[in-house]
GROMACS .gro file of N, CA and C in nm:
model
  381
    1UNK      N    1 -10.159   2.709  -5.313
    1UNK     CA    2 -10.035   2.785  -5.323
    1UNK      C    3 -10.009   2.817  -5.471
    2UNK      N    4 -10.087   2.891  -5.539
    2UNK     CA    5 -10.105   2.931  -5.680
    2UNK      C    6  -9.964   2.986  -5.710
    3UNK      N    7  -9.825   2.878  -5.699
    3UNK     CA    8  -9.696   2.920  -5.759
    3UNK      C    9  -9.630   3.045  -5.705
    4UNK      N   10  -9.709   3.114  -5.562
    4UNK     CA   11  -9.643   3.225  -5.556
    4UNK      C   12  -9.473   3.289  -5.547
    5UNK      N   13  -9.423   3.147  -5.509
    5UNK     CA   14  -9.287   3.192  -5.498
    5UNK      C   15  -9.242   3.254  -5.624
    6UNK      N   16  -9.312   3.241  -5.758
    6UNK     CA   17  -9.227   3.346  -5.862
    6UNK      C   18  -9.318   3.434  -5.887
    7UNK      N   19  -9.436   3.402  -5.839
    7UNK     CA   20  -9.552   3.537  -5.917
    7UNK      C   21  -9.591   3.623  -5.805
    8UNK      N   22  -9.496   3.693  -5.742
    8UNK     CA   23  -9.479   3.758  -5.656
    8UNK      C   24  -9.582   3.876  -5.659
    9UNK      N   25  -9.655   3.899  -5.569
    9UNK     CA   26  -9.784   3.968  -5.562
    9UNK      C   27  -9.877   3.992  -5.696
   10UNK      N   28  -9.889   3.900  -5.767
   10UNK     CA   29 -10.024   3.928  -5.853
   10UNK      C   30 -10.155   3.881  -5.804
   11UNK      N   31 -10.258   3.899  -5.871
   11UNK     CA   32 -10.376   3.926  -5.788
   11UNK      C   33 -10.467   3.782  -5.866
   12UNK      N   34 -10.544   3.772  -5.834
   12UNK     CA   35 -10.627   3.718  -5.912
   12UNK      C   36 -10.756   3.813  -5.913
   13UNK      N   37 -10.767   3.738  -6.054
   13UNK     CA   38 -10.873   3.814  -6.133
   13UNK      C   39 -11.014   3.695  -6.204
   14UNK      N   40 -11.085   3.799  -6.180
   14UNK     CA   41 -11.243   3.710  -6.184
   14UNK      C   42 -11.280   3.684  -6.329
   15UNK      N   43 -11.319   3.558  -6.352
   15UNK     CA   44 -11.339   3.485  -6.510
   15UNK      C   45 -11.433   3.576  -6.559
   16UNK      N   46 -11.425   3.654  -6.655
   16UNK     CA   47 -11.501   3.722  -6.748
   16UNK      C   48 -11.504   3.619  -6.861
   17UNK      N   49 -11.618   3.666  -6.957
   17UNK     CA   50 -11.683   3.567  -7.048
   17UNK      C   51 -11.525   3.598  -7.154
   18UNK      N   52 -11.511   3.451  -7.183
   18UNK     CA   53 -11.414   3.428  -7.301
   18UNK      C   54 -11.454   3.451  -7.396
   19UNK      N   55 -11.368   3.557  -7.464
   19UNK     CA   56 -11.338   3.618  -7.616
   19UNK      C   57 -11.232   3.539  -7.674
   20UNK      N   58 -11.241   3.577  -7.839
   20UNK     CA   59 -11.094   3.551  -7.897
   20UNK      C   60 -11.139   3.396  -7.985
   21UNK      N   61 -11.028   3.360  -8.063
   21UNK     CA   62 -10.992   3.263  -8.101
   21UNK      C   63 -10.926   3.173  -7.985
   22UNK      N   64 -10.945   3.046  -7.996
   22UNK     CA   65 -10.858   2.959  -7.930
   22UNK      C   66 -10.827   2.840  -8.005
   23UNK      N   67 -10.720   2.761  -7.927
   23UNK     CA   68 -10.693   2.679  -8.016
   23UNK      C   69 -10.667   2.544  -7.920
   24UNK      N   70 -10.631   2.442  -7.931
   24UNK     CA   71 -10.589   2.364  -7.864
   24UNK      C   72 -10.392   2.347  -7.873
   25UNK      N   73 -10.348   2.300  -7.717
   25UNK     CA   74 -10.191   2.363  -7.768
   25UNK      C   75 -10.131   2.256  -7.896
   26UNK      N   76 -10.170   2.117  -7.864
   26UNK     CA   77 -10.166   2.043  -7.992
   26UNK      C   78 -10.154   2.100  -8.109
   27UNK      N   79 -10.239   2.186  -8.157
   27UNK     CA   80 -10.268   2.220  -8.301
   27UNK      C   81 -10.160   2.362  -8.302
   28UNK      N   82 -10.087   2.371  -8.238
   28UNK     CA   83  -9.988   2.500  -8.244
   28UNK      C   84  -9.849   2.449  -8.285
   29UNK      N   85  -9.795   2.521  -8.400
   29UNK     CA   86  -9.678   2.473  -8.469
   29UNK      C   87  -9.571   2.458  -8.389
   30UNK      N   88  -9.576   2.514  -8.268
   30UNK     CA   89  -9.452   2.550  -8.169
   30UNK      C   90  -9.493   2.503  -8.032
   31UNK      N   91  -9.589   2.372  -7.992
   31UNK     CA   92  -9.577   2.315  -7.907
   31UNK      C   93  -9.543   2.216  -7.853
   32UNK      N   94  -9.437   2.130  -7.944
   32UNK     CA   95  -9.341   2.061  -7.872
   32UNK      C   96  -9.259   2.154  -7.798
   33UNK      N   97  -9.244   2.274  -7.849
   33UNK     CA   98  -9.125   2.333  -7.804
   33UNK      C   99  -9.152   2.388  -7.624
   34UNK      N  100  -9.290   2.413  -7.600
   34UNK     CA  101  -9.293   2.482  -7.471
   34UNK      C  102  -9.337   2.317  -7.408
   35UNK      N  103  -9.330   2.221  -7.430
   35UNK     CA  104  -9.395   2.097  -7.349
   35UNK      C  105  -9.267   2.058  -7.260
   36UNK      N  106  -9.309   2.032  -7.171
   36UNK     CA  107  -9.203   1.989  -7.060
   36UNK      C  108  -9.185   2.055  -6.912
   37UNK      N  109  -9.079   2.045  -6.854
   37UNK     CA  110  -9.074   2.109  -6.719
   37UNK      C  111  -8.988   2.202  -6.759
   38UNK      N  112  -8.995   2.315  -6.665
   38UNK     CA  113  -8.936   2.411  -6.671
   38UNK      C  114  -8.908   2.504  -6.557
   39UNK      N  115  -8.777   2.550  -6.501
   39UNK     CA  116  -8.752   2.625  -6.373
   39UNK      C  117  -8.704   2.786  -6.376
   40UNK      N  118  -8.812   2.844  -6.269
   40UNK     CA  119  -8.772   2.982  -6.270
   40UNK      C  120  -8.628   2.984  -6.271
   41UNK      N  121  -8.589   3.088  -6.351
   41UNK     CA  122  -8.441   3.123  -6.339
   41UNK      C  123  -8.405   3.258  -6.260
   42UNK      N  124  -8.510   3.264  -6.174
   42UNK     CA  125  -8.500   3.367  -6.033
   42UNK      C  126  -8.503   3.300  -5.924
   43UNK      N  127  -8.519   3.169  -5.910
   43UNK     CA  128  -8.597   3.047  -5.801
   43UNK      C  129  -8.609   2.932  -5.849
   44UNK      N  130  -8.499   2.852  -5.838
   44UNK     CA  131  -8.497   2.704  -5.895
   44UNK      C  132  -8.604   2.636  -5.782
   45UNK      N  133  -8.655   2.662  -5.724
   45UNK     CA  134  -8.729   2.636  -5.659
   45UNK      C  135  -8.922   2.572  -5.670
   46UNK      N  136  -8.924   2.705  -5.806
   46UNK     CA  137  -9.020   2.719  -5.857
   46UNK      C  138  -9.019   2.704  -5.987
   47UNK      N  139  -9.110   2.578  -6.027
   47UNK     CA  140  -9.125   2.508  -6.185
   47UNK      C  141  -9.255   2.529  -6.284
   48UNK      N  142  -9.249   2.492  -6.364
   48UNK     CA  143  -9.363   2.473  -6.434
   48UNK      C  144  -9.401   2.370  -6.492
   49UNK      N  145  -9.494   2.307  -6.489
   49UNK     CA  146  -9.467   2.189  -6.584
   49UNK      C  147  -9.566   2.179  -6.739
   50UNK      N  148  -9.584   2.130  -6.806
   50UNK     CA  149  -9.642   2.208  -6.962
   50UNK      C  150  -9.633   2.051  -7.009
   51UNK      N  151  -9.800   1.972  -7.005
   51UNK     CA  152  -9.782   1.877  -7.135
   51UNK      C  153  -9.902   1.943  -7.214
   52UNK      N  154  -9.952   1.818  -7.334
   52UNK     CA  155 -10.037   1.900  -7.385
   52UNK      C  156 -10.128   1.939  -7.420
   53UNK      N  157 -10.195   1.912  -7.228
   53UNK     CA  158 -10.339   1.967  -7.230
   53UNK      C  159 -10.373   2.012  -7.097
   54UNK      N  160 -10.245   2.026  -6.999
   54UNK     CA  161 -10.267   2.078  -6.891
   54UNK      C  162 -10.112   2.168  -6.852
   55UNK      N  163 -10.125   2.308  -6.775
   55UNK     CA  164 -10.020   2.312  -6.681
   55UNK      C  165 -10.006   2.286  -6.569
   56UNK      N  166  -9.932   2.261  -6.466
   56UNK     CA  167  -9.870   2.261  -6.324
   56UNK      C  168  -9.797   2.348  -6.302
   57UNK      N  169  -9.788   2.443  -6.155
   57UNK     CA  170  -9.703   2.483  -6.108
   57UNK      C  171  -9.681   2.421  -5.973
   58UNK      N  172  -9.578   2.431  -5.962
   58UNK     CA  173  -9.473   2.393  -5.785
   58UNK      C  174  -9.384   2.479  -5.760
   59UNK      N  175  -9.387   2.466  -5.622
   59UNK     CA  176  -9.310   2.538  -5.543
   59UNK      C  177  -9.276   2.431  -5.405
   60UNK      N  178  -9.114   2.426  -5.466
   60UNK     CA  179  -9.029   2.313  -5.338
   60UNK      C  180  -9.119   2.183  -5.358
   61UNK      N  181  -9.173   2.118  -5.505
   61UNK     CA  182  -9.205   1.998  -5.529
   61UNK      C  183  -9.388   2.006  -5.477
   62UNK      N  184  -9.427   2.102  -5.459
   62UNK     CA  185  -9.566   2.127  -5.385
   62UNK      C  186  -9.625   2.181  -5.493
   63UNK      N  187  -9.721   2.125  -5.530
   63UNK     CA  188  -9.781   2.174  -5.653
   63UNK      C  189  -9.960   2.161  -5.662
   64UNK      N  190 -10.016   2.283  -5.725
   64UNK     CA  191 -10.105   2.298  -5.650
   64UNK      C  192 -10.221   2.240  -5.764
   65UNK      N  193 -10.137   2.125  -5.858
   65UNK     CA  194 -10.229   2.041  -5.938
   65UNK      C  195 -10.240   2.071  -6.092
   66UNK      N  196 -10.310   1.966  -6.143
   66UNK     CA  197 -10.282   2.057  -6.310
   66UNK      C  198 -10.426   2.108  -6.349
   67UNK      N  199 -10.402   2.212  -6.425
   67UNK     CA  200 -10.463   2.312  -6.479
   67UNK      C  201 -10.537   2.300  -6.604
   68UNK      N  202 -10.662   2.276  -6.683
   68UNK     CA  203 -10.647   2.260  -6.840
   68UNK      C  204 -10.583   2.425  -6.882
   69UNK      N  205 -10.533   2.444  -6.994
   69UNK     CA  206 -10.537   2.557  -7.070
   69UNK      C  207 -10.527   2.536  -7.222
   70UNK      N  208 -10.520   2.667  -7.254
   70UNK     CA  209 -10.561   2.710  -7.437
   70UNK      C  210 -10.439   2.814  -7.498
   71UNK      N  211 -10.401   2.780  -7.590
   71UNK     CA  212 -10.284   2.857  -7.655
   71UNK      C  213 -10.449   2.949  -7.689
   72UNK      N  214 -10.421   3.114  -7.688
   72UNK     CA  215 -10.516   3.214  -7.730
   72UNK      C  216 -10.461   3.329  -7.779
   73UNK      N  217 -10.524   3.413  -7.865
   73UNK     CA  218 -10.441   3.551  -7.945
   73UNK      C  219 -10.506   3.617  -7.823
   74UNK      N  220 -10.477   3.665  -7.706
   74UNK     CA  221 -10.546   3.779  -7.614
   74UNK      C  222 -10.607   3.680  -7.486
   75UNK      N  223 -10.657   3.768  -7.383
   75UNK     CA  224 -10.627   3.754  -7.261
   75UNK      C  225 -10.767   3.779  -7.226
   76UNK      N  226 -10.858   3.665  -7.180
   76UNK     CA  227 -11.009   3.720  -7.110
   76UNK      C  228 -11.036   3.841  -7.013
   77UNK      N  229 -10.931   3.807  -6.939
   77UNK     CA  230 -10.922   3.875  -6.806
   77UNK      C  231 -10.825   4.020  -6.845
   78UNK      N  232 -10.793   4.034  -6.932
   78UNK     CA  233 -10.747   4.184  -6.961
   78UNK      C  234 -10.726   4.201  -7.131
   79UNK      N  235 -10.787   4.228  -7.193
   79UNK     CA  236 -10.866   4.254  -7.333
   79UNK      C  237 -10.749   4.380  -7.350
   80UNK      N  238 -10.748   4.450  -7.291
   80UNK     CA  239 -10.665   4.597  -7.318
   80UNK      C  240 -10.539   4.575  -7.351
   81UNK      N  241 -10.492   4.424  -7.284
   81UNK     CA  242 -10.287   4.448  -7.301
   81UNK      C  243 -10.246   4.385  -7.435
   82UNK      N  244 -10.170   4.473  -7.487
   82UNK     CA  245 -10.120   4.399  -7.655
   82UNK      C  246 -10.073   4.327  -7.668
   83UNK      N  247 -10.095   4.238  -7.754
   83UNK     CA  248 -10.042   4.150  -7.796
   83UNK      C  249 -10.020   4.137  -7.913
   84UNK      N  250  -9.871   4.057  -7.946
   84UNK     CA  251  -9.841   3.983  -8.085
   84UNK      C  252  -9.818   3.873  -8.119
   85UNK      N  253  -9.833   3.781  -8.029
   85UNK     CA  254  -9.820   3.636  -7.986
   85UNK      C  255  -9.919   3.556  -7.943
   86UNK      N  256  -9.871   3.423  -7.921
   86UNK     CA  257  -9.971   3.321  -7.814
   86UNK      C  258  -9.992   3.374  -7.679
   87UNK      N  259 -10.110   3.327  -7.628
   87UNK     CA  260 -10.113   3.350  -7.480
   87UNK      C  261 -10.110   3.226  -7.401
   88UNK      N  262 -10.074   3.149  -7.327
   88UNK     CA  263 -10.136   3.055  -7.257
   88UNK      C  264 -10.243   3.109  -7.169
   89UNK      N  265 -10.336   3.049  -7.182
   89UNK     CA  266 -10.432   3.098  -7.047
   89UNK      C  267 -10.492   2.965  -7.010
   90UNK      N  268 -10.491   3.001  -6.863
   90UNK     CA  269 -10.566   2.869  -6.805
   90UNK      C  270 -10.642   2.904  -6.715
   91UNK      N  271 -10.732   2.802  -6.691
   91UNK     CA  272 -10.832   2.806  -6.640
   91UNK      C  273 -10.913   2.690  -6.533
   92UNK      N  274 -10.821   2.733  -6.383
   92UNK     CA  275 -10.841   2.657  -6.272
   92UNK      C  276 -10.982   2.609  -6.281
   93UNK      N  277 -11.057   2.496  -6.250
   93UNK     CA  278 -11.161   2.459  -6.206
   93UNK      C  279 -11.201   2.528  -6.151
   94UNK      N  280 -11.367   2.631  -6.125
   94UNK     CA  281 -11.387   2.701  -6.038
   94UNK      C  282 -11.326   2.813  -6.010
   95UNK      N  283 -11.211   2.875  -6.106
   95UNK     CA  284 -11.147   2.931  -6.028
   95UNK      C  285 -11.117   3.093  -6.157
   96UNK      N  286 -11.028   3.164  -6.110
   96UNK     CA  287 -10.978   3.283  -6.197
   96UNK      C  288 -10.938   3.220  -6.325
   97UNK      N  289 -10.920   3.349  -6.456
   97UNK     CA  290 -10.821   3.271  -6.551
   97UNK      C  291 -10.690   3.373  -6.533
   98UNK      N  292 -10.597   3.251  -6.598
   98UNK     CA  293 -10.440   3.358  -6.542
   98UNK      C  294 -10.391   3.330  -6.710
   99UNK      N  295 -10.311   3.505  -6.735
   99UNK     CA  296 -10.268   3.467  -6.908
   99UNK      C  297 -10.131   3.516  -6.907
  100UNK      N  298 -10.023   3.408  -7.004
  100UNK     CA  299  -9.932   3.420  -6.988
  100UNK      C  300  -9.886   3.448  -7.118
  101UNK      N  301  -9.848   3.563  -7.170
  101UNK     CA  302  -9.793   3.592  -7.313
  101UNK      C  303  -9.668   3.516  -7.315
  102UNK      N  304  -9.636   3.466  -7.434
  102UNK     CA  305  -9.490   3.405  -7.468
  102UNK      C  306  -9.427   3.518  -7.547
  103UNK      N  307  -9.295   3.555  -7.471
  103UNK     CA  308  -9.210   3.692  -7.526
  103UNK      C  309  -9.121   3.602  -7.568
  104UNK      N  310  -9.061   3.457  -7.550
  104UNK     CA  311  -8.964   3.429  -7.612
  104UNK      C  312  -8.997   3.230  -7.620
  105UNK      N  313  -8.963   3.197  -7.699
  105UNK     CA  314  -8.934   3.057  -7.682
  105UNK      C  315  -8.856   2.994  -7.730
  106UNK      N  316  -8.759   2.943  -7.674
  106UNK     CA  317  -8.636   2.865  -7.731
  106UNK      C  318  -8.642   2.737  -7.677
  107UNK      N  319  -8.586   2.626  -7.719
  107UNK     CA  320  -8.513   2.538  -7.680
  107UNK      C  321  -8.497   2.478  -7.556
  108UNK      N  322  -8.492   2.558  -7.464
  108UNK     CA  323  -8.396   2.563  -7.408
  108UNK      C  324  -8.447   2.683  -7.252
  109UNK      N  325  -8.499   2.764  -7.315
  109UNK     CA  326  -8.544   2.913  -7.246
  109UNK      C  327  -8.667   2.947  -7.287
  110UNK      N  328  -8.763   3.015  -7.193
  110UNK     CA  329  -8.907   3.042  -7.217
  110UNK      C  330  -8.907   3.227  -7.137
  111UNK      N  331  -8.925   3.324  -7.227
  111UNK     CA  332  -8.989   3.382  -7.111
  111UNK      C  333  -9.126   3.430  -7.115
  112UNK      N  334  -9.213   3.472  -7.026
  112UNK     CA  335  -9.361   3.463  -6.988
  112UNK      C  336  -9.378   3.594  -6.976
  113UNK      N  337  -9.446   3.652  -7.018
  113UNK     CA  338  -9.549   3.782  -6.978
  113UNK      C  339  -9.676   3.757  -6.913
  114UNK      N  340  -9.685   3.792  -6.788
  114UNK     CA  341  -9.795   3.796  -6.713
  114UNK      C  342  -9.887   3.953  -6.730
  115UNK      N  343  -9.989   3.875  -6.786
  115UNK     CA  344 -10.089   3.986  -6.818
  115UNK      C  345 -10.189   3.970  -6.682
  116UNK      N  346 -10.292   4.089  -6.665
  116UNK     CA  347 -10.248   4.235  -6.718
  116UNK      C  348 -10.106   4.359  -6.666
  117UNK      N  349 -10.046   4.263  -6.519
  117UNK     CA  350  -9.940   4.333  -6.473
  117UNK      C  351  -9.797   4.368  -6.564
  118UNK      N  352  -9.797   4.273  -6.646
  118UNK     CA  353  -9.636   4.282  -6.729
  118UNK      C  354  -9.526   4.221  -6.678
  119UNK      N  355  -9.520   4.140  -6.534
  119UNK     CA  356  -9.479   4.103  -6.512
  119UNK      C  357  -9.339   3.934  -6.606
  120UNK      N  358  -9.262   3.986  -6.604
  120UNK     CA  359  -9.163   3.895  -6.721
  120UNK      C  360  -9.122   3.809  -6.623
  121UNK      N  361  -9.175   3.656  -6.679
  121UNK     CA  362  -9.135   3.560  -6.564
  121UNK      C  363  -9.024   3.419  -6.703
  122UNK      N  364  -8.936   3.439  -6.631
  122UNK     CA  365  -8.819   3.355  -6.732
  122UNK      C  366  -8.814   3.198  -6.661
  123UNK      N  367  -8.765   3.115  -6.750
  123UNK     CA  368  -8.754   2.993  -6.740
  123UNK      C  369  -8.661   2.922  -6.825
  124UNK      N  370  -8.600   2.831  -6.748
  124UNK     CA  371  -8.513   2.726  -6.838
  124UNK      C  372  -8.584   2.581  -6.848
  125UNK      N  373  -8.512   2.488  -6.950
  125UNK     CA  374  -8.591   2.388  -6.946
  125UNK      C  375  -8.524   2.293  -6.824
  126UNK      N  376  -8.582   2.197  -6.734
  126UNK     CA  377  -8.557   2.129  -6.617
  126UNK      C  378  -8.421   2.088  -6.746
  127UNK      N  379  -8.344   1.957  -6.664
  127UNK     CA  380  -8.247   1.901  -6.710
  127UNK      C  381  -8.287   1.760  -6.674
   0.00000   0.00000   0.00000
């Protein structure tokens, strides 16, 4: 159940060979700040969870396991969409990679760009 309750019809897309710089999220000046849980603010329903060397998503506490990923300048799976930021991208076992631009990070509030659709997926931090 790849989180669909907030990533409402995106597709998956097939692992093309990784480009780019990467980094580990550790070594990123601004990753205490995205570490933790975090809930759609379209669907409290649907979370994220972020330590710092794997993600999770759930839906209604159902979660479909953790993920490793890589803070990255750009997106394997779509090279074409711009960027000026981090990406998270991860990379299921076996499976697609999914990349999530960071358009905002606060405190407090996260919001996500889902590449290559554009899709803007917002979040607060759990409580």
């Amino acid at each position: 159940m790849r989180f669909h309750g907030i990533f409402l019809g995106i597709g998956m897309f097939a692992l093309s060979a990784c480009g780019g710089d990467s980094v580990r999220p550790e070594e990123t000046d601004q990753s205490a700040v995205y570490i933790g849980t975090w809930v759609s603010a379209e669907d409290d329903q649907s979370t994220m969870t972020i330590t710092e060397t794997t993600v999770s998503f759930a839906y209604q506490g159902d979660s479909d396991g953790d993920e490793p990923y890589t803070i990255e300048q750009g997106c394997p799976s779509a090279p074409q969409a711009p960027l000026d930021g981090d990406t998270i991208v991860t990379r299921p076992e076996g499976g697609d990679v999914f990349c999530y631009a960071i358009d905002t990070l606060e405190a407090d509030r996260m919001v996500l760009i889902y590449l290559p659709r554009g899709n803007a997926l917002e979040f607060v931090r759990a409580e």
